């Protein structure tokens, strides 16, 4: 409907399509709850206040009406389902808009992966915007399935769903002024460039910001968060499945800076999405931690829209798109009762009412492993002290440990009694079949092995285990499924989650995937692992742009040095 047709409705001269009466509107502009009516026509809010009539009227009887929730940074691949199934999980929880970075699937399939997700966003009851992946591959110390230059990415910038360039993970390259890395940021033009700068401070941070980076979601301390806010960045506060930073960072949020703060999920598992929630979970948790409820809503609505330049979204006001959620109240345990998208009721009482109509062509197979034997996992003892990756609970950063390792017949082996396990990363894109080997502490496995084709960001096969035979069996099981996650003991697959779409996503309903993940986690606990999200933790051990120590198919990476280092500190020539 054109403006000249909407204006008479706004003036109260013609009826609206829908009138929501007696709502307690969350006014994200003034920070108050306003008891009033809201009139909608042609998917747009045309009036707020008394005196309106409509073809359809509903009395909200004092329930809370908030803007639809928006996730400013996430990877849909981490939900292990394509966008249509993801929408089924999150729209009933109040999410109406997400901004995704498809660098997971792009590291497997390159431009074809971006095309896949751009197509998969069509015809679903969720608005999906895209930030172009800047890190394909994430570094020169790994083998990805593709490489995307600035020239490869630039044509995508014209797509109406593309809002800018995604997290600049190669922060050393940005800070050092690497020409190609800077070209990738520059293609954003006037659009946004997201950041990814764990531990970057002071002059290095100044250089990172000077290159055009506008946000960061990798803060883990208040000091980091405050420095970013003081230097003009937007702070994305993450509460993922494995990286839970909300409680630690919330003290950095003040009435003076809260409009520069956003809530993001980054990576959340199907179980956490269905049990805890999506952005609604973050808003509830922030309220429970003492944040003003309206500020919490701002951080998940208007702040997101304004950061990305999404005009007419993120608020309940004339001229804004009628993306709204009805809540029973605004307490720390509020329930989402109804969800409206462009004025249409798309979900109620936890159920999606709208249908998805997608026709996305299938992707080819993506798991191409080299010929493997148990010897592929053997580590000759080239010294006495080895570098060991130390897990940090509920974080994706790791500790750089050093210790003696168990040696048998000249080979360094796993030592479950000391929780020192073997780790392997196997190139799976048919680009040489390199195998990187190392050690990790923190998984707690007493027997068996775990393996996954989800291994950020190049998504090679990653395997952790107590013995070479089970590590081999786990890797071979993934090859047979064309990707997924498995737990193995005694050569037998105990549980599995097949992920045939790029080795990252399932072709099954989200509830089925969740049940498979639950069974896999139960089997993993039975092997001794106590972690809340063991496969999420495993997946980040191959990401060489997150401190401190990681493993790729090329070997052990010291992220502080941004260089490959020998597995044994005292390696003998």
XYZ file of C-alpha atoms in Angstrom:
573
model
C 0.000 0.000 0.000
C 1.351 3.401 -0.976
C 1.925 6.229 1.470
C -1.081 8.191 0.227
C -3.229 5.167 1.078
C -1.665 4.708 4.518
C -1.936 8.315 5.625
C -5.746 8.276 5.931
C -5.427 5.182 8.130
C -2.831 6.952 10.289
C -5.188 9.929 10.570
C -7.956 7.603 11.763
C -10.151 8.240 8.728
C -9.999 4.698 7.379
C -9.848 1.386 9.233
C -6.544 -0.395 9.748
C -6.023 -4.068 8.967
C -5.278 -4.971 12.583
C -5.651 -3.136 15.876
C -3.987 -4.392 19.036
C -5.739 -2.762 21.960
C -4.632 -2.277 25.571
C -1.017 -3.248 24.986
C 1.826 -2.347 27.317
C 4.195 -1.264 24.550
C 7.935 -1.449 25.186
C 9.001 1.996 24.008
C 12.642 1.467 23.064
C 13.047 5.176 22.328
C 12.102 6.518 25.757
C 12.766 3.482 27.943
C 9.215 3.200 29.249
C 6.214 0.889 29.104
C 3.363 2.732 27.418
C -0.206 1.438 27.742
C -1.811 2.173 24.390
C -3.231 0.778 21.122
C -1.261 -0.119 17.987
C -2.752 0.043 14.480
C -1.255 -1.902 11.556
C -1.935 -1.679 7.813
C -0.123 -3.440 4.971
C 2.429 -4.841 7.398
C 3.394 -1.428 8.748
C 2.598 0.270 12.046
C 0.521 3.299 11.048
C -0.559 4.552 14.448
C 0.111 4.296 18.170
C -2.560 5.675 20.459
C -6.349 5.771 20.940
C -9.079 6.375 18.386
C -8.288 3.730 15.781
C -10.554 1.048 14.308
C -9.673 -1.973 12.203
C -11.017 -4.914 10.255
C -9.581 -7.147 12.961
C -9.189 -6.090 16.566
C -7.555 -7.884 19.477
C -7.530 -6.916 23.135
C -4.125 -7.703 24.657
C -5.526 -6.971 28.124
C -2.328 -5.404 29.424
C 0.098 -7.912 27.979
C 3.482 -6.619 26.895
C 4.042 -5.799 23.219
C 7.703 -5.563 22.202
C 9.500 -5.256 18.873
C 10.450 -8.590 17.320
C 13.786 -9.862 18.604
C 16.851 -9.545 16.366
C 20.113 -11.532 16.516
C 22.979 -9.311 15.367
C 25.517 -12.096 14.810
C 25.070 -15.819 14.380
C 25.982 -18.814 12.250
C 22.915 -20.803 11.240
C 25.156 -23.789 10.499
C 25.790 -24.185 14.241
C 22.110 -24.982 14.697
C 22.827 -27.956 12.416
C 19.754 -27.301 10.271
C 19.046 -25.095 7.221
C 17.239 -21.740 7.614
C 13.704 -23.120 7.220
C 14.149 -25.539 10.122
C 15.986 -22.902 12.130
C 12.973 -20.627 11.686
C 10.718 -23.360 13.042
C 12.805 -23.386 16.205
C 13.273 -19.660 16.840
C 10.316 -17.737 15.401
C 7.912 -19.060 18.088
C 10.433 -17.729 20.627
C 10.073 -14.196 19.306
C 12.932 -13.948 16.814
C 11.852 -12.145 13.651
C 15.241 -11.118 12.204
C 18.737 -12.619 12.203
C 22.025 -11.478 10.730
C 24.083 -14.486 9.708
C 27.703 -14.888 8.704
C 27.898 -17.902 6.358
C 31.616 -18.412 6.722
C 31.125 -22.014 7.872
C 29.544 -23.216 4.643
C 31.699 -20.827 2.598
C 34.843 -22.490 3.971
C 33.496 -25.753 2.572
C 31.949 -24.642 -0.740
C 33.113 -21.075 -1.321
C 30.766 -18.793 -3.259
C 28.389 -21.721 -3.851
C 27.900 -21.963 -0.087
C 26.913 -18.296 0.129
C 24.546 -18.772 -2.805
C 22.986 -21.744 -1.012
C 22.142 -19.784 2.133
C 20.962 -16.736 0.192
C 18.535 -19.020 -1.627
C 17.556 -20.914 1.529
C 16.478 -17.673 3.239
C 13.719 -17.133 0.695
C 10.161 -18.200 1.479
C 10.595 -18.658 5.235
C 8.840 -16.763 8.069
C 12.085 -15.222 9.309
C 14.065 -12.316 7.912
C 17.640 -13.431 7.287
C 20.303 -10.870 6.441
C 23.882 -11.753 5.539
C 27.349 -10.456 6.384
C 29.846 -11.681 3.812
C 32.494 -14.049 5.195
C 35.849 -12.303 5.375
C 37.873 -15.328 6.416
C 37.786 -18.048 3.773
C 40.119 -19.491 4.857
C 40.450 -18.023 8.340
C 44.253 -18.163 8.142
C 47.154 -19.427 6.045
C 47.789 -22.200 8.595
C 44.959 -24.515 7.522
C 43.406 -26.049 4.432
C 39.842 -25.002 3.656
C 37.552 -26.212 0.904
C 37.707 -22.845 -0.841
C 39.355 -19.441 -0.861
C 37.408 -16.219 -1.390
C 39.252 -13.029 -2.260
C 37.890 -9.505 -2.062
C 37.212 -9.729 -5.788
C 35.205 -12.931 -5.267
C 33.123 -11.340 -2.509
C 32.503 -7.916 -4.047
C 29.627 -8.935 -6.392
C 27.622 -10.233 -3.417
C 27.642 -6.748 -1.904
C 24.902 -5.736 -4.351
C 22.462 -8.310 -2.967
C 19.709 -6.568 -0.960
C 20.100 -9.016 1.930
C 23.836 -8.319 2.333
C 24.582 -5.781 5.072
C 28.373 -5.723 4.966
C 31.445 -7.810 5.714
C 31.427 -10.368 8.511
C 33.803 -10.780 11.407
C 37.381 -9.931 10.463
C 38.886 -13.017 12.040
C 42.349 -12.461 10.682
C 42.889 -9.613 13.127
C 46.699 -9.885 12.911
C 46.370 -9.308 9.168
C 44.118 -6.301 9.693
C 46.407 -4.756 12.298
C 49.532 -5.397 10.216
C 47.888 -3.903 7.123
C 47.884 -7.019 4.936
C 46.677 -5.653 1.550
C 44.293 -8.497 0.694
C 42.768 -8.550 4.185
C 42.181 -4.803 4.006
C 40.634 -5.153 0.547
C 38.089 -7.581 1.997
C 37.069 -4.983 4.570
C 37.003 -2.188 2.000
C 34.364 -3.843 -0.204
C 31.806 -3.009 2.499
C 31.935 0.637 1.462
C 29.418 2.482 3.625
C 28.066 -0.785 5.046
C 29.223 -2.450 8.255
C 32.368 -4.448 8.974
C 32.100 -6.743 11.998
C 35.022 -7.572 14.236
C 36.561 -10.581 15.905
C 39.474 -9.530 18.075
C 39.939 -11.642 21.203
C 42.493 -10.111 23.547
C 43.352 -7.198 21.233
C 44.015 -4.073 23.297
C 45.451 -0.557 23.241
C 47.382 0.485 20.108
C 46.608 -2.768 18.302
C 42.907 -2.152 18.931
C 43.240 1.396 17.622
C 44.721 0.045 14.394
C 41.961 -2.557 14.096
C 39.255 0.088 14.465
C 41.049 2.464 12.083
C 40.746 -0.219 9.381
C 36.968 0.182 9.543
C 35.887 -2.511 11.992
C 32.800 -1.427 13.929
C 31.974 -4.179 16.417
C 33.349 -7.087 18.397
C 31.690 -10.163 19.907
C 34.824 -11.840 21.297
C 35.173 -9.935 24.592
C 35.429 -12.064 27.715
C 36.230 -9.386 30.320
C 34.732 -6.066 31.362
C 38.060 -4.349 30.698
C 38.027 -5.515 27.074
C 34.403 -4.487 26.664
C 34.884 -1.045 28.165
C 37.875 -0.271 25.988
C 35.964 -1.176 22.839
C 33.021 0.998 23.851
C 35.316 3.920 24.689
C 36.943 3.673 21.266
C 33.601 3.817 19.462
C 32.939 0.154 18.716
C 29.613 -1.558 19.217
C 29.796 -4.286 21.830
C 28.144 -7.560 20.835
C 27.554 -9.540 24.016
C 27.531 -13.238 23.230
C 25.734 -16.069 24.970
C 26.439 -19.109 22.832
C 26.337 -22.784 23.743
C 30.052 -22.974 24.423
C 31.032 -19.320 24.876
C 28.844 -17.854 27.605
C 29.926 -14.269 28.159
C 26.723 -12.489 29.203
C 27.153 -12.653 32.973
C 30.800 -11.578 32.771
C 30.177 -8.643 30.417
C 26.881 -7.261 31.649
C 28.571 -5.076 34.327
C 30.110 -3.122 31.440
C 26.652 -2.007 30.274
C 25.524 1.346 31.676
C 22.618 3.711 30.888
C 25.173 5.909 29.122
C 26.537 3.238 26.765
C 23.727 0.679 26.493
C 22.615 1.928 23.086
C 25.987 0.720 21.751
C 25.434 -2.813 23.077
C 23.827 -5.734 21.223
C 22.850 -9.271 22.218
C 24.068 -12.101 19.964
C 24.003 -15.900 20.047
C 26.871 -16.659 17.627
C 26.680 -20.481 17.900
C 23.876 -22.369 19.654
C 23.088 -26.080 19.526
C 19.639 -27.470 18.694
C 19.139 -28.577 22.311
C 19.948 -25.128 23.676
C 17.702 -23.469 21.099
C 14.771 -25.692 21.995
C 15.363 -25.868 25.771
C 16.816 -22.475 26.695
C 15.753 -20.403 23.736
C 17.266 -18.001 21.273
C 17.415 -14.208 21.759
C 14.501 -14.476 24.203
C 16.804 -16.502 26.454
C 19.450 -13.782 26.373
C 16.917 -11.053 27.164
C 15.503 -13.073 30.062
C 18.954 -13.845 31.425
C 20.009 -10.191 31.208
C 16.890 -9.151 33.122
C 17.547 -11.853 35.709
C 21.084 -10.515 36.139
C 19.673 -7.098 36.989
C 19.616 -5.233 33.685
C 16.707 -2.843 33.177
C 14.138 -4.849 31.151
C 13.604 -2.144 28.547
C 17.363 -1.795 28.017
C 17.550 -5.559 27.560
C 14.870 -5.327 24.866
C 16.663 -2.377 23.237
C 19.833 -4.459 22.957
C 17.903 -7.116 21.028
C 15.872 -4.784 18.794
C 16.478 -1.099 18.071
C 20.218 -1.222 18.743
C 20.609 -4.017 16.196
C 18.511 -2.264 13.557
C 20.358 1.022 13.960
C 23.805 -0.594 13.898
C 23.082 -2.275 10.559
C 21.101 0.621 9.088
C 17.883 -1.392 8.920
C 15.567 1.605 8.820
C 12.002 1.043 9.942
C 12.819 -1.985 12.089
C 13.408 -2.604 15.769
C 10.690 -0.414 17.342
C 6.935 0.022 17.669
C 6.229 3.394 16.095
C 4.577 4.850 12.980
C 6.376 3.805 9.805
C 8.060 0.813 11.388
C 7.541 -2.708 10.082
C 5.066 -4.551 12.280
C 7.452 -7.212 13.594
C 6.256 -7.661 17.181
C 6.111 -10.139 20.039
C 3.430 -10.443 22.697
C 4.843 -11.328 26.123
C 2.961 -12.244 29.268
C 5.135 -9.804 31.233
C 8.653 -8.388 31.249
C 10.146 -10.416 34.086
C 13.174 -12.696 33.993
C 10.958 -15.656 33.102
C 8.623 -14.027 30.571
C 6.864 -16.222 28.022
C 6.464 -15.424 24.329
C 2.743 -15.765 23.583
C 2.472 -14.528 20.002
C 4.773 -13.417 17.209
C 3.831 -11.055 14.372
C 5.878 -10.639 11.208
C 4.911 -7.689 9.024
C 1.578 -7.612 10.842
C 0.756 -11.292 10.247
C 0.484 -13.732 13.146
C 3.212 -16.293 12.426
C 3.529 -18.071 15.784
C 1.451 -18.568 18.924
C 1.922 -20.521 22.135
C 5.228 -21.984 21.021
C 4.027 -23.182 17.621
C 4.922 -21.858 14.190
C 1.777 -21.041 12.203
C 3.388 -19.888 8.960
C 4.757 -22.310 6.389
C 8.102 -22.241 4.611
C 8.244 -22.559 0.838
C 11.799 -23.211 -0.205
C 13.290 -24.876 -3.244
C 17.013 -25.003 -2.647
C 19.058 -27.260 -4.961
C 21.168 -29.918 -3.198
C 24.858 -29.460 -2.618
C 27.445 -32.075 -3.658
C 29.262 -34.385 -1.249
C 31.860 -32.611 0.830
C 33.823 -35.281 2.720
C 36.804 -36.581 0.754
C 39.214 -38.215 3.192
C 42.626 -39.628 2.348
C 43.325 -43.324 2.876
C 43.658 -43.671 6.644
C 45.056 -46.368 8.923
C 45.683 -46.450 12.652
C 49.243 -45.374 11.817
C 47.829 -42.081 10.518
C 47.281 -41.115 14.166
C 50.686 -42.210 15.459
C 52.885 -39.528 17.041
C 56.636 -40.279 17.220
C 58.031 -39.006 20.531
C 60.304 -36.224 19.249
C 60.883 -34.877 22.739
C 59.766 -35.156 26.360
C 57.544 -32.096 26.781
C 54.663 -31.466 24.419
C 52.458 -28.477 23.835
C 48.970 -29.353 25.072
C 45.745 -27.510 24.312
C 43.934 -26.783 27.585
C 40.161 -26.406 27.428
C 38.553 -23.486 29.269
C 35.006 -24.368 30.411
C 32.264 -22.420 28.591
C 34.780 -20.512 26.464
C 36.293 -20.959 23.015
C 39.676 -19.601 24.088
C 42.133 -22.236 25.255
C 45.210 -22.361 27.487
C 48.658 -23.129 26.136
C 49.887 -25.930 28.392
C 53.133 -27.859 28.468
C 53.755 -31.244 30.055
C 55.461 -34.572 29.646
C 53.483 -37.117 27.674
C 53.182 -40.834 27.947
C 55.533 -42.732 25.588
C 55.195 -46.372 24.504
C 57.645 -47.991 22.084
C 58.903 -44.603 20.989
C 55.423 -43.263 20.320
C 53.615 -40.532 22.277
C 50.173 -41.853 23.235
C 47.063 -40.673 25.033
C 47.064 -40.738 28.819
C 43.412 -40.835 29.989
C 44.414 -41.070 33.649
C 45.943 -37.600 33.372
C 43.238 -36.443 30.927
C 45.796 -35.938 28.174
C 44.136 -37.151 24.981
C 45.186 -37.302 21.376
C 43.776 -34.779 18.918
C 43.793 -35.031 15.129
C 42.615 -32.737 12.331
C 42.254 -34.433 8.929
C 41.894 -32.421 5.722
C 38.576 -33.499 4.172
C 38.176 -31.321 1.063
C 40.279 -33.441 -1.277
C 43.189 -30.994 -1.126
C 46.056 -33.220 -0.086
C 44.754 -35.114 2.927
C 47.130 -33.615 5.510
C 46.754 -34.812 9.109
C 47.679 -32.558 12.027
C 48.308 -34.277 15.367
C 48.443 -32.962 18.917
C 47.231 -33.312 22.500
C 44.352 -31.800 24.473
C 43.398 -31.718 28.147
C 39.896 -31.168 29.486
C 37.669 -33.673 27.690
C 37.848 -36.299 30.403
C 37.354 -39.291 28.097
C 38.268 -42.579 29.782
C 37.839 -44.612 26.584
C 36.857 -44.278 22.944
C 36.941 -41.334 20.582
C 34.791 -38.460 19.325
C 34.861 -37.041 15.801
C 33.157 -34.195 13.952
C 33.121 -32.651 10.487
C 32.177 -29.379 12.195
C 35.569 -27.842 13.000
C 35.721 -24.072 12.750
C 36.371 -22.614 10.334
C 37.847 -24.815 7.631
C 35.662 -27.687 8.831
C 38.102 -30.484 8.383
C 37.533 -33.683 10.361
C 38.533 -33.270 14.007
C 38.990 -36.306 16.258
C 39.786 -36.586 19.962
C 40.471 -39.976 21.458
C 42.097 -42.322 23.907
C 43.506 -44.688 21.277
C 44.386 -44.726 17.583
C 42.020 -47.559 16.591
C 38.905 -45.764 17.840
C 40.080 -42.475 16.328
C 40.366 -44.245 12.967
C 36.925 -45.842 13.353
C 35.386 -42.446 14.197
C 36.920 -40.735 11.151
C 35.820 -43.543 8.847
C 32.287 -43.395 10.239
C 32.098 -39.711 9.283
C 33.294 -40.476 5.765
C 30.521 -43.039 5.419
C 27.878 -40.513 6.549
C 29.285 -37.675 4.418
C 29.797 -35.646 7.543
C 28.409 -35.454 11.037
C 29.402 -36.200 14.601
C 30.070 -39.560 16.255
C 31.075 -41.210 19.504
C 32.996 -44.504 19.185
C 34.298 -47.083 21.656
C 35.833 -50.470 20.934
C 35.502 -49.804 17.221
C 31.706 -49.471 17.495
C 29.720 -46.314 16.773
C 27.720 -45.629 19.944
C 25.784 -42.634 18.617
C 25.852 -40.395 15.568
C 24.386 -37.213 14.090
C 24.548 -37.338 10.272
C 25.143 -33.896 8.704
C 25.059 -34.495 4.942
C 24.627 -30.804 3.978
C 28.245 -29.612 3.684
C 29.126 -31.790 6.681
C 27.512 -29.038 8.749
C 23.736 -29.375 8.612
C 21.130 -32.120 8.721
C 18.295 -32.703 6.283
C 16.033 -33.795 9.138
C 13.585 -31.799 11.324
C 15.219 -29.846 14.140
C 13.505 -32.047 16.742
C 15.060 -35.148 15.173
C 18.483 -33.526 15.158
C 18.052 -32.518 18.758
C 17.187 -36.128 19.736
C 20.260 -37.370 17.875
C 22.441 -34.773 19.612
C 20.986 -35.750 22.997
C 21.819 -39.404 22.346
C 25.311 -38.441 21.194
C 25.931 -36.310 24.285
C 24.661 -39.122 26.521
C 27.062 -41.557 24.874
C 29.858 -39.015 25.271
C 29.100 -38.616 28.978
C 29.205 -42.389 29.258
C 32.768 -42.265 27.955
C 33.665 -39.871 30.760
C 33.258 -36.409 29.213
C 31.587 -33.910 31.599
C 31.243 -30.954 29.184
C 27.869 -29.269 28.582
C 28.438 -29.028 24.816
C 31.343 -31.394 24.074
C 31.111 -31.245 20.299
C 30.854 -27.464 20.306
C 34.014 -27.409 22.418
C 35.684 -29.865 20.041
C 34.727 -27.831 16.976
C 36.609 -24.726 18.128
C 39.904 -26.506 18.788
C 40.733 -26.188 15.093
C 40.152 -22.416 14.904
C 43.592 -20.782 14.646
C 42.393 -17.207 15.215
C 41.228 -17.724 18.820
C 43.973 -17.840 21.498
C 45.914 -19.499 22.751
C 46.787 -22.904 21.255
C 44.933 -24.688 18.435
C 45.405 -27.530 15.957
C 44.806 -27.539 12.196
C 45.546 -30.086 9.479
C 48.905 -28.309 9.160
C 49.867 -28.792 12.813
C 49.894 -26.986 16.158
C 49.192 -23.231 16.028
C 50.366 -20.734 18.627
C 47.749 -18.029 18.070
C 49.697 -15.435 20.048
C 52.573 -15.829 17.569
C 50.105 -16.524 14.713
C 52.439 -19.273 13.583
C 52.775 -23.033 13.390
C 54.971 -24.423 16.165
C 56.435 -27.883 16.863
C 54.261 -30.223 18.929
C 57.241 -30.981 21.184
C 58.841 -27.981 22.867
C 62.166 -29.788 23.163
C 61.950 -31.439 19.755
C 65.181 -33.128 18.685
C 66.439 -32.625 15.152
